[in-house]
Short mmCIF file of C-alpha atoms in Angstrom, two decimals:
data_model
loop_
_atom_site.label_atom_id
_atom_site.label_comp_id
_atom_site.label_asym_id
_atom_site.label_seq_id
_atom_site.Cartn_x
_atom_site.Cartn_y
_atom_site.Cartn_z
CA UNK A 26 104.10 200.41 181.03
CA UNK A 27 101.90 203.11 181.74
CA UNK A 28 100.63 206.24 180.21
CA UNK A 29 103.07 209.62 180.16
CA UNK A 30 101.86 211.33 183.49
CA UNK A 31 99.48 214.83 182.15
CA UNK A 32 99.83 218.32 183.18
CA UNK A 33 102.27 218.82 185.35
CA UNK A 34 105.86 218.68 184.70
CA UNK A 35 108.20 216.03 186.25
CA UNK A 36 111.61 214.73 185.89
CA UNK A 37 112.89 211.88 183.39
CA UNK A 38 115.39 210.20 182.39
CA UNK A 39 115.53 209.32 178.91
CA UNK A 40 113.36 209.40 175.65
CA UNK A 41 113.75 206.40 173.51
CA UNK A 42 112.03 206.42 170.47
CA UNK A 43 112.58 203.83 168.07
CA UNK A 44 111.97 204.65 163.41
CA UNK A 45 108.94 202.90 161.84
CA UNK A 46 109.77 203.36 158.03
CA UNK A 47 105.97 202.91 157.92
CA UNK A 48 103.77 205.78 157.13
CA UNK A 49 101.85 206.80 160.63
CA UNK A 50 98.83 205.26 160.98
CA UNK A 51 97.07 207.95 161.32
CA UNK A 52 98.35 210.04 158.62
CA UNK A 53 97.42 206.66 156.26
CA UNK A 54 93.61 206.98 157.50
CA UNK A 55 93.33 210.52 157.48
CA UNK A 56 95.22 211.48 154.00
CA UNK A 57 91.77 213.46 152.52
CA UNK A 58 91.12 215.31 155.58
CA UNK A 59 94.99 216.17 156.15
CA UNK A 60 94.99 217.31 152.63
CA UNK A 61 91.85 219.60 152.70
CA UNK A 62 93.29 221.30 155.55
CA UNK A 63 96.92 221.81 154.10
CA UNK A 64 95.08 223.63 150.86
CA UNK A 65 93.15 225.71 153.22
CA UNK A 66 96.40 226.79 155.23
CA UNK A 67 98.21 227.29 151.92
CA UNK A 68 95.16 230.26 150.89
CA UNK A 69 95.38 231.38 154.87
CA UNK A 70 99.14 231.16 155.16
CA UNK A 71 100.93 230.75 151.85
CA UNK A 72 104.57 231.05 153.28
CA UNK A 73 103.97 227.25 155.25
CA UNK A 74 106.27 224.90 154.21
CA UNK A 75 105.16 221.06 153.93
CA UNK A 76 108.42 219.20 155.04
CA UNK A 77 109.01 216.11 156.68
CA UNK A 78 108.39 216.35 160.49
CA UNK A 79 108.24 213.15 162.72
CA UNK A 80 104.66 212.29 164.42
CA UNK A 81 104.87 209.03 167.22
CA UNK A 82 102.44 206.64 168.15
CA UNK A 83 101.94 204.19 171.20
CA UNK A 84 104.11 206.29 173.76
CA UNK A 85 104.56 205.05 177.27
CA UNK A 86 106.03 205.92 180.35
CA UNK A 87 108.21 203.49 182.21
CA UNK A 88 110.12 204.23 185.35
CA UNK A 89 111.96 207.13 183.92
CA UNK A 90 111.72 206.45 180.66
CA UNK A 91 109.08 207.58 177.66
CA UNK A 92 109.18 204.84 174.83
CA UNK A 93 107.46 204.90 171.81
CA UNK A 94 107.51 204.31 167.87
CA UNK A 95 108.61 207.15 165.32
CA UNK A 96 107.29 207.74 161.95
CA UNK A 97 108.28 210.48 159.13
CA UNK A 98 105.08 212.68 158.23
CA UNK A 99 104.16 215.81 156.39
CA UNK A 100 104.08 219.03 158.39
CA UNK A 101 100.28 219.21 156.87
CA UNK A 102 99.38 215.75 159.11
CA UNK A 103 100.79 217.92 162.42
CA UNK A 104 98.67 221.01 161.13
CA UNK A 105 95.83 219.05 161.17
CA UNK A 106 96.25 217.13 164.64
CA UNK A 107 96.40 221.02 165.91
CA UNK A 108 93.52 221.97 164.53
CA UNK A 109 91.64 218.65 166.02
CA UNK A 110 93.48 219.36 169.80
CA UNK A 111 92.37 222.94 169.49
CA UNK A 112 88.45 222.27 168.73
CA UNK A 113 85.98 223.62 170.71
CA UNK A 114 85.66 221.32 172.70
CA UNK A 115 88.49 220.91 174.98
CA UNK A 116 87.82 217.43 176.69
CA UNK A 117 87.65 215.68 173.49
CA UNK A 118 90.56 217.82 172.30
CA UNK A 119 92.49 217.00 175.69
CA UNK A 120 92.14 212.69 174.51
CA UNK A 121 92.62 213.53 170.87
CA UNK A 122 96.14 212.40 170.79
CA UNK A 123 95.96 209.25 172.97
CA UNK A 124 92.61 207.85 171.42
CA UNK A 125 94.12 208.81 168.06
CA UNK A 126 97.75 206.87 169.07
CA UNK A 127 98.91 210.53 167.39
CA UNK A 128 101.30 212.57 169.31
CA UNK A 129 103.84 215.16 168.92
CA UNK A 130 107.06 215.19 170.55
CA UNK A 131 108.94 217.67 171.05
CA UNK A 132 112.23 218.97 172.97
CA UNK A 133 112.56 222.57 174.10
CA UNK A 134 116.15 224.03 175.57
CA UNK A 135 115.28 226.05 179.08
CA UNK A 136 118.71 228.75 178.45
CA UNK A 137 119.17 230.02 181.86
CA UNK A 138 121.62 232.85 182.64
CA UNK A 139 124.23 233.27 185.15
CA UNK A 140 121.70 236.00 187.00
CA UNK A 141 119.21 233.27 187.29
CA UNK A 142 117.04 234.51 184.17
CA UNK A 143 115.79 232.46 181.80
CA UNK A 144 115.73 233.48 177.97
CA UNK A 145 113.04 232.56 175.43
CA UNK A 146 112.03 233.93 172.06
CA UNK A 147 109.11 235.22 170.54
CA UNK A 148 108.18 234.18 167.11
CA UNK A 149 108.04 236.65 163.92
CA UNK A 150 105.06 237.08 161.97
CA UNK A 151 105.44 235.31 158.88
CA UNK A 152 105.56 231.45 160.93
CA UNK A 153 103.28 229.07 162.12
CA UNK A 154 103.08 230.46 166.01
CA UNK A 155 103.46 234.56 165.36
CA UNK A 156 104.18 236.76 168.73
CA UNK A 157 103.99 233.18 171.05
CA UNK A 158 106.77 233.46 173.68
CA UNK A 159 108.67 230.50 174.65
CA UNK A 160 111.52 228.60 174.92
CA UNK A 161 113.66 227.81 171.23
CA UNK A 162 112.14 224.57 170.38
CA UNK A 163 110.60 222.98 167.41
CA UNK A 164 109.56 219.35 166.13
CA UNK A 165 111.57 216.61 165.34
CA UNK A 166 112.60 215.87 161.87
CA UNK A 167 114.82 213.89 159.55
CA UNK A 168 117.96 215.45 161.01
CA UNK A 169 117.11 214.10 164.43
CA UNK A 170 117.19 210.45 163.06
CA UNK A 171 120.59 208.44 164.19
CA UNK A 172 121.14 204.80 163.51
CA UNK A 173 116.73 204.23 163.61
CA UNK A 174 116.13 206.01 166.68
CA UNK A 175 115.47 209.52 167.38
CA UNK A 176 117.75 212.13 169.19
CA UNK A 177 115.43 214.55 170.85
CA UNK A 178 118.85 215.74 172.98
CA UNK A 179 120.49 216.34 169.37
CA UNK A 180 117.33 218.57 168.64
CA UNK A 181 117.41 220.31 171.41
CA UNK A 182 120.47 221.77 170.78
CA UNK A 183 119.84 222.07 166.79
CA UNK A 184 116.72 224.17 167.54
CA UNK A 185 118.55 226.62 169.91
CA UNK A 186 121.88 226.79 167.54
CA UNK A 187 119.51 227.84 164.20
CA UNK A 188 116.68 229.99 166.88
CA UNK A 189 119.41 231.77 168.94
CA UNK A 190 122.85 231.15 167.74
CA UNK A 191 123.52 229.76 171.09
CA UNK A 192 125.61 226.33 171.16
CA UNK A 193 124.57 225.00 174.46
CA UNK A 194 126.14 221.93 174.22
CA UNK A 195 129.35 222.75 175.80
CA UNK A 196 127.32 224.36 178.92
CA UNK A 197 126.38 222.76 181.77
CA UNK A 198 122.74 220.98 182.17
CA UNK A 199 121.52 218.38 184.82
CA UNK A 200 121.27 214.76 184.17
CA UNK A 201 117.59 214.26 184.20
CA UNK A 202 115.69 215.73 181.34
CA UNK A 203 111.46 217.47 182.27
CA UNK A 204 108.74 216.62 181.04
CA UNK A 205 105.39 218.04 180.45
CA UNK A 206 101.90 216.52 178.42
CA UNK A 207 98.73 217.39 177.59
CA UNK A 208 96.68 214.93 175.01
CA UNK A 209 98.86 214.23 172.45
CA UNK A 210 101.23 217.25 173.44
CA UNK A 211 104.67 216.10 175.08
CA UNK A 212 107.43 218.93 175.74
CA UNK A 213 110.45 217.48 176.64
CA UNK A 214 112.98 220.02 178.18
CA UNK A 215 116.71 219.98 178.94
CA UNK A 216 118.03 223.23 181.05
CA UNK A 217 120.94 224.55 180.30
CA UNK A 218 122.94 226.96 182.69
CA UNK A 219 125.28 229.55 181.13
CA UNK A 220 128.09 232.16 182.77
CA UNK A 221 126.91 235.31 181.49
CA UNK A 222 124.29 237.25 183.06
CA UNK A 223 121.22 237.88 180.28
CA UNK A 224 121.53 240.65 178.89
CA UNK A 225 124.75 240.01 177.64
CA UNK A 226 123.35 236.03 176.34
CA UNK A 227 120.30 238.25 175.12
CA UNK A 228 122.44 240.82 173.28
CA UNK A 229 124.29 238.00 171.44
CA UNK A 230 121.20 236.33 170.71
CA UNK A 231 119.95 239.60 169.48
CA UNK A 232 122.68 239.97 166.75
CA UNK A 233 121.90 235.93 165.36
CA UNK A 234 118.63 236.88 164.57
CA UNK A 235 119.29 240.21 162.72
CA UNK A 236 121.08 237.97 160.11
CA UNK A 237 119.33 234.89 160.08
CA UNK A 238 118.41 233.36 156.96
CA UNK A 239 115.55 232.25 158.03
CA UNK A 240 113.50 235.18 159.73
CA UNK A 241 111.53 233.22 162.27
CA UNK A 242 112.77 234.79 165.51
CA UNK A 243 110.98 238.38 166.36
CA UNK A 244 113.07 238.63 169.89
CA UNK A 245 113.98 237.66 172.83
CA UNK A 246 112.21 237.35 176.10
CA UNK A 247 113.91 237.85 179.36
CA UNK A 248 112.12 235.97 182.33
CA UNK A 249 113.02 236.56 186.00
CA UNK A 250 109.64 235.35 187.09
CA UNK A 251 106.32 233.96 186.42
CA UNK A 252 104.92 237.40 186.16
CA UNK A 253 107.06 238.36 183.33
CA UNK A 254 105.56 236.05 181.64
CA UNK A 255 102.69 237.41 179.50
CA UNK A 256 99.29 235.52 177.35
CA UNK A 257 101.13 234.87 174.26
CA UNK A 258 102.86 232.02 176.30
CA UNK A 259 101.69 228.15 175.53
CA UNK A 260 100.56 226.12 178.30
CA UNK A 261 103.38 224.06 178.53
CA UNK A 262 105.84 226.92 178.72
CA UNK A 263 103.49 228.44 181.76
CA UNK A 264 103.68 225.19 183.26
CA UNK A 265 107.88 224.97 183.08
CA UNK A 266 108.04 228.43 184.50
CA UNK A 267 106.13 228.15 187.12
CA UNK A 268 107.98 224.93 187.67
CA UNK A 269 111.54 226.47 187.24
CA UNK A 270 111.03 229.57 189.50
CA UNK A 271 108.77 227.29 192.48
CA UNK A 272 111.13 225.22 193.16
#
């Protein structure tokens, strides 16, 4: 086994990820400072929720394939990882998650339109990420879990059905999922390819997130090349468009 190839995006072909019932490691070492933080966010950002999000640990990359154990954490423990990957100090930040054996996976669903656009969303105010543009997405949690192991395909579609309204999982997609990582940051992405062109996809979408419940979508972003693409995007969603529209 080797470690997850870093910052670039290539193909794979499967995720397998197998449920530890055993609090993370790192969570278990770090409960004070992962606490201290969570109270701080909770003055800073009082509309945070503290659910039950999954962190991994000992990921690998073998001849396709990412493997690597699963454990159930408190969105507080991911906070704080953030905070440690965003420090000053970007080459310590850039090993935090191996040298920690703390990472966050995550899978991310590339909606492409008939007209060869590509929608993504920007997030509303009141969330963790407000006015970042990218691709619906979100981290794994308890819903994900099936029979031990983790579906990161299942969340996929989950996060663009609640985000967008959109249920991809009738369209058409490629066999081989992408990948990108940074540190302890792995996107995994799935594209999907749809019929419509996108304003019409966009439109639809549009009407989902006037009446979600959950007000977490501010829009969406039509991309029909890198330049569309504007600051509030992550790295990883810079990296999978210039990807998508090079090659």
């Amino acid at each position: 086994m080797a470690q997850i190839p870093e910052n670039r995006v290539f193909a794979l072909d499967a995720v397998r990820l197998r449920l530890d019932e055993a609090e993370h490691p790192w969570v278990s070492a770090n409960r004070g400072a992962v606490g201290a933080h969570w109270a701080r966010e909770q003055v800073e950002r009082p509309w945070l929720f503290n659910g039950t999000v999954i962190l991994h640990r000992d990921l690998q990359y073998d001849d396709g394939v990412i493997h690597g154990v699963s454990h159930r954490a408190p969105y507080a423990g991911l906070l704080h990882l953030i905070k440690i990957w965003n420090a000053p100090d970007a080459g310590a930040a850039a090993k935090a998650g191996p040298r920690l054996n703390a990472w966050h996976l995550y899978g991310s669903a590339i909606i492409l339109s008939s007209d060869g656009a590509m929608l993504l969303i920007r997030m509303a105010p009141r969330t963790a990420n407000p006015g970042k543009v990218y691709a619906p997405a979100g981290s794994l949690d308890q819903s994900d879990i099936a029979d031990g192991w983790i579906d990161v395909d299942g969340s996929i579609l989950r996060e663009a059905r609640e985000e967008t309204g959109a249920e991809l999982s009738g369209a058409r997609t490629e066999a081989q999922l992408l990948c990108w990582r940074s540190g302890g940051r792995v996107a995994i992405f799935r594209r999907f390819f749809l019929r419509e062109p996108a304003e019409v996809v966009a439109g639809r979408m549009r009407a989902h997130i006037a009446v979600a419940a959950e007000q977490e979508v501010d829009d969406i972003v039509i991309i029909r090349n890198p330049d569309d693409l504007s600051v509030a995007a992550p790295p990883y969603m810079r990296a999978l468009v210039d990807f998508h529209f090079g090659s």
